[in-house]
PDB file of C-alpha atoms and ligand atoms in Angstrom:
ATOM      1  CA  UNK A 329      13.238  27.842 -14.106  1.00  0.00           C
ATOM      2  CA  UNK A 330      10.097  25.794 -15.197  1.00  0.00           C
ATOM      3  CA  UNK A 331       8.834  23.384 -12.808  1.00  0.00           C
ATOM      4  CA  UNK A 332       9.246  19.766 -12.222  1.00  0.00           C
ATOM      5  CA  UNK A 333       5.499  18.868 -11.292  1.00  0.00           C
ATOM      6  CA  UNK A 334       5.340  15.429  -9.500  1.00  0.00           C
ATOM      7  CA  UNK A 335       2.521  13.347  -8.375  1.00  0.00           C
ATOM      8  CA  UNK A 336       5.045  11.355  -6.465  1.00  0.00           C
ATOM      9  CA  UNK A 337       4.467  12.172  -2.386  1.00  0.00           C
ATOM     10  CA  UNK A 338       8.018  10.895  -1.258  1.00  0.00           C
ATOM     11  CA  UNK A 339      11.467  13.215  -1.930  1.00  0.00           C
ATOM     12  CA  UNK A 340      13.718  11.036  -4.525  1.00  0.00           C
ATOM     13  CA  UNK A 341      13.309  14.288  -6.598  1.00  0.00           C
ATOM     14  CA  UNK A 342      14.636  16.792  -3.982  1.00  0.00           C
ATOM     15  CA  UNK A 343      17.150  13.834  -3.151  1.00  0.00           C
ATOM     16  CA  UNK A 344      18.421  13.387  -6.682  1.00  0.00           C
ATOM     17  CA  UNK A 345      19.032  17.345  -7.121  1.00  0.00           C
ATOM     18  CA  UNK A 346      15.898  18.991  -8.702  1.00  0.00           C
ATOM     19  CA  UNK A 347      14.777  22.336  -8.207  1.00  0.00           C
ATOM     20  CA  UNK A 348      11.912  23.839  -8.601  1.00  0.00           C
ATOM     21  CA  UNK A 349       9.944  20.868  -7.619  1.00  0.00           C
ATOM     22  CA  UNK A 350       5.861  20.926  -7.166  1.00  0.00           C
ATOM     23  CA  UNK A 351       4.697  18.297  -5.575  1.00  0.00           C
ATOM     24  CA  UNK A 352       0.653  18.251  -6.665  1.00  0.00           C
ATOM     25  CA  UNK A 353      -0.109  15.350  -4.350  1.00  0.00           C
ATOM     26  CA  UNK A 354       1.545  16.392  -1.765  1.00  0.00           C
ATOM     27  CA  UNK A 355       4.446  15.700   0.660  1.00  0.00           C
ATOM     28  CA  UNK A 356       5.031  12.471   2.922  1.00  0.00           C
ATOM     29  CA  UNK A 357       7.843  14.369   5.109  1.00  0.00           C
ATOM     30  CA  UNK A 358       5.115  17.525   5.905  1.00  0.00           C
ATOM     31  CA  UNK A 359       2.238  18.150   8.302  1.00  0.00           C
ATOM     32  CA  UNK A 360      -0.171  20.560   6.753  1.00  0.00           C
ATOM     33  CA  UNK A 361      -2.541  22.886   9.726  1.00  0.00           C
ATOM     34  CA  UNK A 362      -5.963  22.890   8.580  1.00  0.00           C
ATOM     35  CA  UNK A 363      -6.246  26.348  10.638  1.00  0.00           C
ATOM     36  CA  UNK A 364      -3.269  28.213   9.726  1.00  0.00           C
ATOM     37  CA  UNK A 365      -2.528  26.323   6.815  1.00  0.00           C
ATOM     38  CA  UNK A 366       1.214  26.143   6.841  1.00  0.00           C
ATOM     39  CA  UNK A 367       3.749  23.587   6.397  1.00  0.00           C
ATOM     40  CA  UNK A 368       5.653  21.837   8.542  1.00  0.00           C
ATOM     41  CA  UNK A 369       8.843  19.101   7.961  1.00  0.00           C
ATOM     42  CA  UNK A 370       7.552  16.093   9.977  1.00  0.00           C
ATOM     43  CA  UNK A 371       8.928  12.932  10.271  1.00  0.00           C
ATOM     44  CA  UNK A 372       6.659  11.246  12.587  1.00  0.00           C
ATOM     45  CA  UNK A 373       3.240   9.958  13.382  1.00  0.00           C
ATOM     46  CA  UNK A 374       0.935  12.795  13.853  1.00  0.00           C
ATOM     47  CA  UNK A 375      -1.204  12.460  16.479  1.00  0.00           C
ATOM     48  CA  UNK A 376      -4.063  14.783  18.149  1.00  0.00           C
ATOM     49  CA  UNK A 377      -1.769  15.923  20.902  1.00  0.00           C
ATOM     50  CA  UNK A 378       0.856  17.423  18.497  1.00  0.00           C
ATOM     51  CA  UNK A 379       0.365  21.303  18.383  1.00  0.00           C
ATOM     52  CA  UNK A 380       1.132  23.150  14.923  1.00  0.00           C
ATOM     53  CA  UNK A 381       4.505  24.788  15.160  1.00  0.00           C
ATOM     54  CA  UNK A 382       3.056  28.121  13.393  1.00  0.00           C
ATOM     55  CA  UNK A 383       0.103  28.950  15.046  1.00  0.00           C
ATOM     56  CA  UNK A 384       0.157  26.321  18.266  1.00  0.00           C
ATOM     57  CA  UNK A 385      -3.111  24.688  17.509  1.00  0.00           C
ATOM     58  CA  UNK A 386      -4.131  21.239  19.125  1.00  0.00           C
ATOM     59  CA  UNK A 387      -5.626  18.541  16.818  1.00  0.00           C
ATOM     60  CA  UNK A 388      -5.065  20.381  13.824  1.00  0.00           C
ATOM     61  CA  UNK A 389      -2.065  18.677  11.576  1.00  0.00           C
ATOM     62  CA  UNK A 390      -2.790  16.356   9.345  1.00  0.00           C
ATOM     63  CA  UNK A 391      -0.020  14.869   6.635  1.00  0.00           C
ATOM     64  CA  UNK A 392       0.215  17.214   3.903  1.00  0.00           C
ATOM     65  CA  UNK A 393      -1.026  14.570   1.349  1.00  0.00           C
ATOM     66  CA  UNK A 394      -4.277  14.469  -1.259  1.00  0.00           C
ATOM     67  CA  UNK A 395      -6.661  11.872  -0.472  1.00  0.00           C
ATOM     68  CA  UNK A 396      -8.371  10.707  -2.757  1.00  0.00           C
ATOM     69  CA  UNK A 397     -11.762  12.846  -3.508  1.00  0.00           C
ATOM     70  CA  UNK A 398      -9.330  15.885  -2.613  1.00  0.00           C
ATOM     71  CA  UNK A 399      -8.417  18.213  -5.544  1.00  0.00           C
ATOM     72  CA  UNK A 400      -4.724  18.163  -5.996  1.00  0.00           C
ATOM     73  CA  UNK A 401      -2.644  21.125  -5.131  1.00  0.00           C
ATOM     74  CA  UNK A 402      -0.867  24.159  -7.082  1.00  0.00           C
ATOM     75  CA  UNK A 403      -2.958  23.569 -10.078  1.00  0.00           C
ATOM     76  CA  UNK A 404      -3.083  27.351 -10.592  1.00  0.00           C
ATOM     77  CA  UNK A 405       0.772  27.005 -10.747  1.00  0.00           C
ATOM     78  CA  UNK A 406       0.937  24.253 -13.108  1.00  0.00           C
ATOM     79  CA  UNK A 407      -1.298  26.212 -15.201  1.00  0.00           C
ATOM     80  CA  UNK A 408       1.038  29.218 -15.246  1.00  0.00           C
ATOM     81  CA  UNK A 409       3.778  27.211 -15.933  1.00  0.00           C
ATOM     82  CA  UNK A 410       2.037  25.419 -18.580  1.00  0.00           C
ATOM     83  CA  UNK A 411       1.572  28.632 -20.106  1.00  0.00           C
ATOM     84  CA  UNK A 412       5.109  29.930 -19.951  1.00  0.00           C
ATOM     85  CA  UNK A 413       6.310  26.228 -20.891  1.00  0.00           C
ATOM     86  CA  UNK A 414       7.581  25.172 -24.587  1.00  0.00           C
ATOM     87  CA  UNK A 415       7.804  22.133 -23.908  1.00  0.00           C
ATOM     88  CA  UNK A 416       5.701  19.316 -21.934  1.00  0.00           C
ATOM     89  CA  UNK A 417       7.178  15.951 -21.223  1.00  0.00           C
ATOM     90  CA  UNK A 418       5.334  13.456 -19.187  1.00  0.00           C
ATOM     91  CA  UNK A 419       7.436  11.137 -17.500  1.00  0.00           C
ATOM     92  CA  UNK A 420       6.570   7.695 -16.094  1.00  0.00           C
ATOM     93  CA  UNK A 421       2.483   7.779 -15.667  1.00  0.00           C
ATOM     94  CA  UNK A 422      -0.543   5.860 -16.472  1.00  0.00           C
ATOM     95  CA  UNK A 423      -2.327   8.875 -18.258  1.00  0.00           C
ATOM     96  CA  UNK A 424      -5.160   7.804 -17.069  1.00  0.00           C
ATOM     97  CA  UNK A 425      -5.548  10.019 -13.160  1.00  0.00           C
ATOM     98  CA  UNK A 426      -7.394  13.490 -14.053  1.00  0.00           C
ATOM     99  CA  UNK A 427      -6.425  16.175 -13.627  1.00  0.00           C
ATOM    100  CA  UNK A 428      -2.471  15.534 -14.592  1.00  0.00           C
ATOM    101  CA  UNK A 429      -3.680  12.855 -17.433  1.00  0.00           C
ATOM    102  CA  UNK A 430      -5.409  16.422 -18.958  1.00  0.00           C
ATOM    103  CA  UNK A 431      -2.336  18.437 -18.635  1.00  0.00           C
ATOM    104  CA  UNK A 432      -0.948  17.248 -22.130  1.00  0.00           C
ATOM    105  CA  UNK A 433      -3.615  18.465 -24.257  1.00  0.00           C
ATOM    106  CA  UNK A 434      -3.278  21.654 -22.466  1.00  0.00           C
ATOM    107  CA  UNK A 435      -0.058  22.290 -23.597  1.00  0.00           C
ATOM    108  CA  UNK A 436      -1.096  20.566 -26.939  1.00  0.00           C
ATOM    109  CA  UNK A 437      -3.914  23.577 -26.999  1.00  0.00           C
ATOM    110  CA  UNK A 438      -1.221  25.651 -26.228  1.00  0.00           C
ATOM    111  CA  UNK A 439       1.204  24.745 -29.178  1.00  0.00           C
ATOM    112  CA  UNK A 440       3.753  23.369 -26.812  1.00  0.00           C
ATOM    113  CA  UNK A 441       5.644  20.571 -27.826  1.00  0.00           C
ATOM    114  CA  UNK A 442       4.640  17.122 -25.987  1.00  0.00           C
ATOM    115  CA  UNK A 443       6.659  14.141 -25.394  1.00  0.00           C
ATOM    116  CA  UNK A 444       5.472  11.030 -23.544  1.00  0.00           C
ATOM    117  CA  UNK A 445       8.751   8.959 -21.999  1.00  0.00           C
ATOM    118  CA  UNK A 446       6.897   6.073 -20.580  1.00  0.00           C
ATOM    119  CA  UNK A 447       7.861   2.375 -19.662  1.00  0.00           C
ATOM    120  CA  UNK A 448       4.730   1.636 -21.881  1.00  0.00           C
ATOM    121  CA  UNK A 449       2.144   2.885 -23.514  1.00  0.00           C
ATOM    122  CA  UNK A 450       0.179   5.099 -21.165  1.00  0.00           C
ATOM    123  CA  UNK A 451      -4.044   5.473 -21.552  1.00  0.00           C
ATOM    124  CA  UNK A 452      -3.554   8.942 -23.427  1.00  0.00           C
ATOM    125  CA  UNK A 453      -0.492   8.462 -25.893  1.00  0.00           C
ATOM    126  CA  UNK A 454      -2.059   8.993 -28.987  1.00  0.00           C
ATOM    127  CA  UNK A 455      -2.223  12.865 -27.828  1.00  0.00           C
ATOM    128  CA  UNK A 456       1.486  12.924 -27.353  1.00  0.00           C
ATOM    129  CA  UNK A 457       3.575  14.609 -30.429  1.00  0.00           C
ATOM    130  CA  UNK A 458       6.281  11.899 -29.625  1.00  0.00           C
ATOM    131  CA  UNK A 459       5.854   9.060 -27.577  1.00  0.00           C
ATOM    132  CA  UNK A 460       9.159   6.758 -26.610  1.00  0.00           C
ATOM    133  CA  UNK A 461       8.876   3.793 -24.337  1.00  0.00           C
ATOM    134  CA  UNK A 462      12.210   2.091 -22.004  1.00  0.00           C
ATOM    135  CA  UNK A 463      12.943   2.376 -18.560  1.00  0.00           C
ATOM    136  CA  UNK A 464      13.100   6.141 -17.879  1.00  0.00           C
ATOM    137  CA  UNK A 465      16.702   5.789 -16.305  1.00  0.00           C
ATOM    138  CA  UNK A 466      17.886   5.045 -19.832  1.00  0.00           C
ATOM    139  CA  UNK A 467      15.305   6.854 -22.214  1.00  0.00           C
ATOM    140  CA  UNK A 468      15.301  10.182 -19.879  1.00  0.00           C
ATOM    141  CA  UNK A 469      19.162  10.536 -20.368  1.00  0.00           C
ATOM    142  CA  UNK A 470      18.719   9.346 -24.728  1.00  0.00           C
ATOM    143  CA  UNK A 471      16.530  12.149 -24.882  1.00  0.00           C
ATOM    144  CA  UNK A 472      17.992  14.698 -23.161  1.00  0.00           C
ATOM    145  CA  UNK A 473      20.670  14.029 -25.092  1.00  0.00           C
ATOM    146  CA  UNK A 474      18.856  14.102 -28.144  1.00  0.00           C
ATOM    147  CA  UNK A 475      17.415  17.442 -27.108  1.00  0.00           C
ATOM    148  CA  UNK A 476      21.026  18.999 -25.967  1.00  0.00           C
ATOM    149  CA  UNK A 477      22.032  17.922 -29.389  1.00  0.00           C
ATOM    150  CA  UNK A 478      18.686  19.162 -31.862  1.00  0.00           C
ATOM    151  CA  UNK A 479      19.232  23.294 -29.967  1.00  0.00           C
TER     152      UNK A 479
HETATM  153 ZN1  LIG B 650      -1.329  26.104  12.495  1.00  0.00          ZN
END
């Protein structure tokens, strides 16, 4: 199943049902170790005191979020699935935050088919094959449909 890649940090898309979910900001509800590196479901303040879970490290969590000046995560799995994808919809974003605002001519270099579903006009439109602008609870679920009904 191709991915859903998010630069949202909270859960609504876990919440609402989707799988397959890559979060390349991160995740408000984890605790990343910067010396083990894994992840941990945390619901709390992190504070020096709290050891990691995996490898029981002191003063080593920290939330499992990019700051800014960080690169964002899983870009060599966006990539891949960019690659397997044929199709590329951008859902809901300014267009203008590098690198996901590059992703669309990616796919466009790619031959993949890009649609733009936006409540307005986002900074990089004009490289969108189809653009269509509403409130994404309504134009999501019109073009889906339209979709279901084209294949
Ligand atoms: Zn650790």
């Amino acid at each position: 199943m191709n991915p859903l890649v998010t630069q949202n940090i909270d859960d609504l898309h876990e919440r609402a049902g989707s799988m397959n979910v890559i979060h390349m900001h991160g995740e408000l509800l984890k605790a990343r170790c910067v010396a083990c590196n894994r992840l941990t479901l945390w619901r709390r303040d992190i504070s020096a005191a709290d050891a990691c879970p995996a490898c029981g490290r002191a003063n080593a969590l920290r939330p499992h979020i990019v700051w800014f000046g960080e690169m964002p995560l899983y870009l060599k799995e966006i990539f891949a699935a960019l690659n397997e994808a044929d199709m590329f919809v951008s859902i809901g974003t300014s267009g203008s935050v590098y690198p996901a605002a590059g992703f669309v001519a990616e796919a466009r270099a790619l031959g993949i088919r890009t649609f733009e579903i936006n409540l307005e006009r986002s900074d990089n439109a004009d490289e969108f094959d189809e653009t269509r602008y509403g409130r994404a609870s309504e134009a999501v679920p019109d073009w889906v449909a339209e979709i279901l009904m084209s294949s």
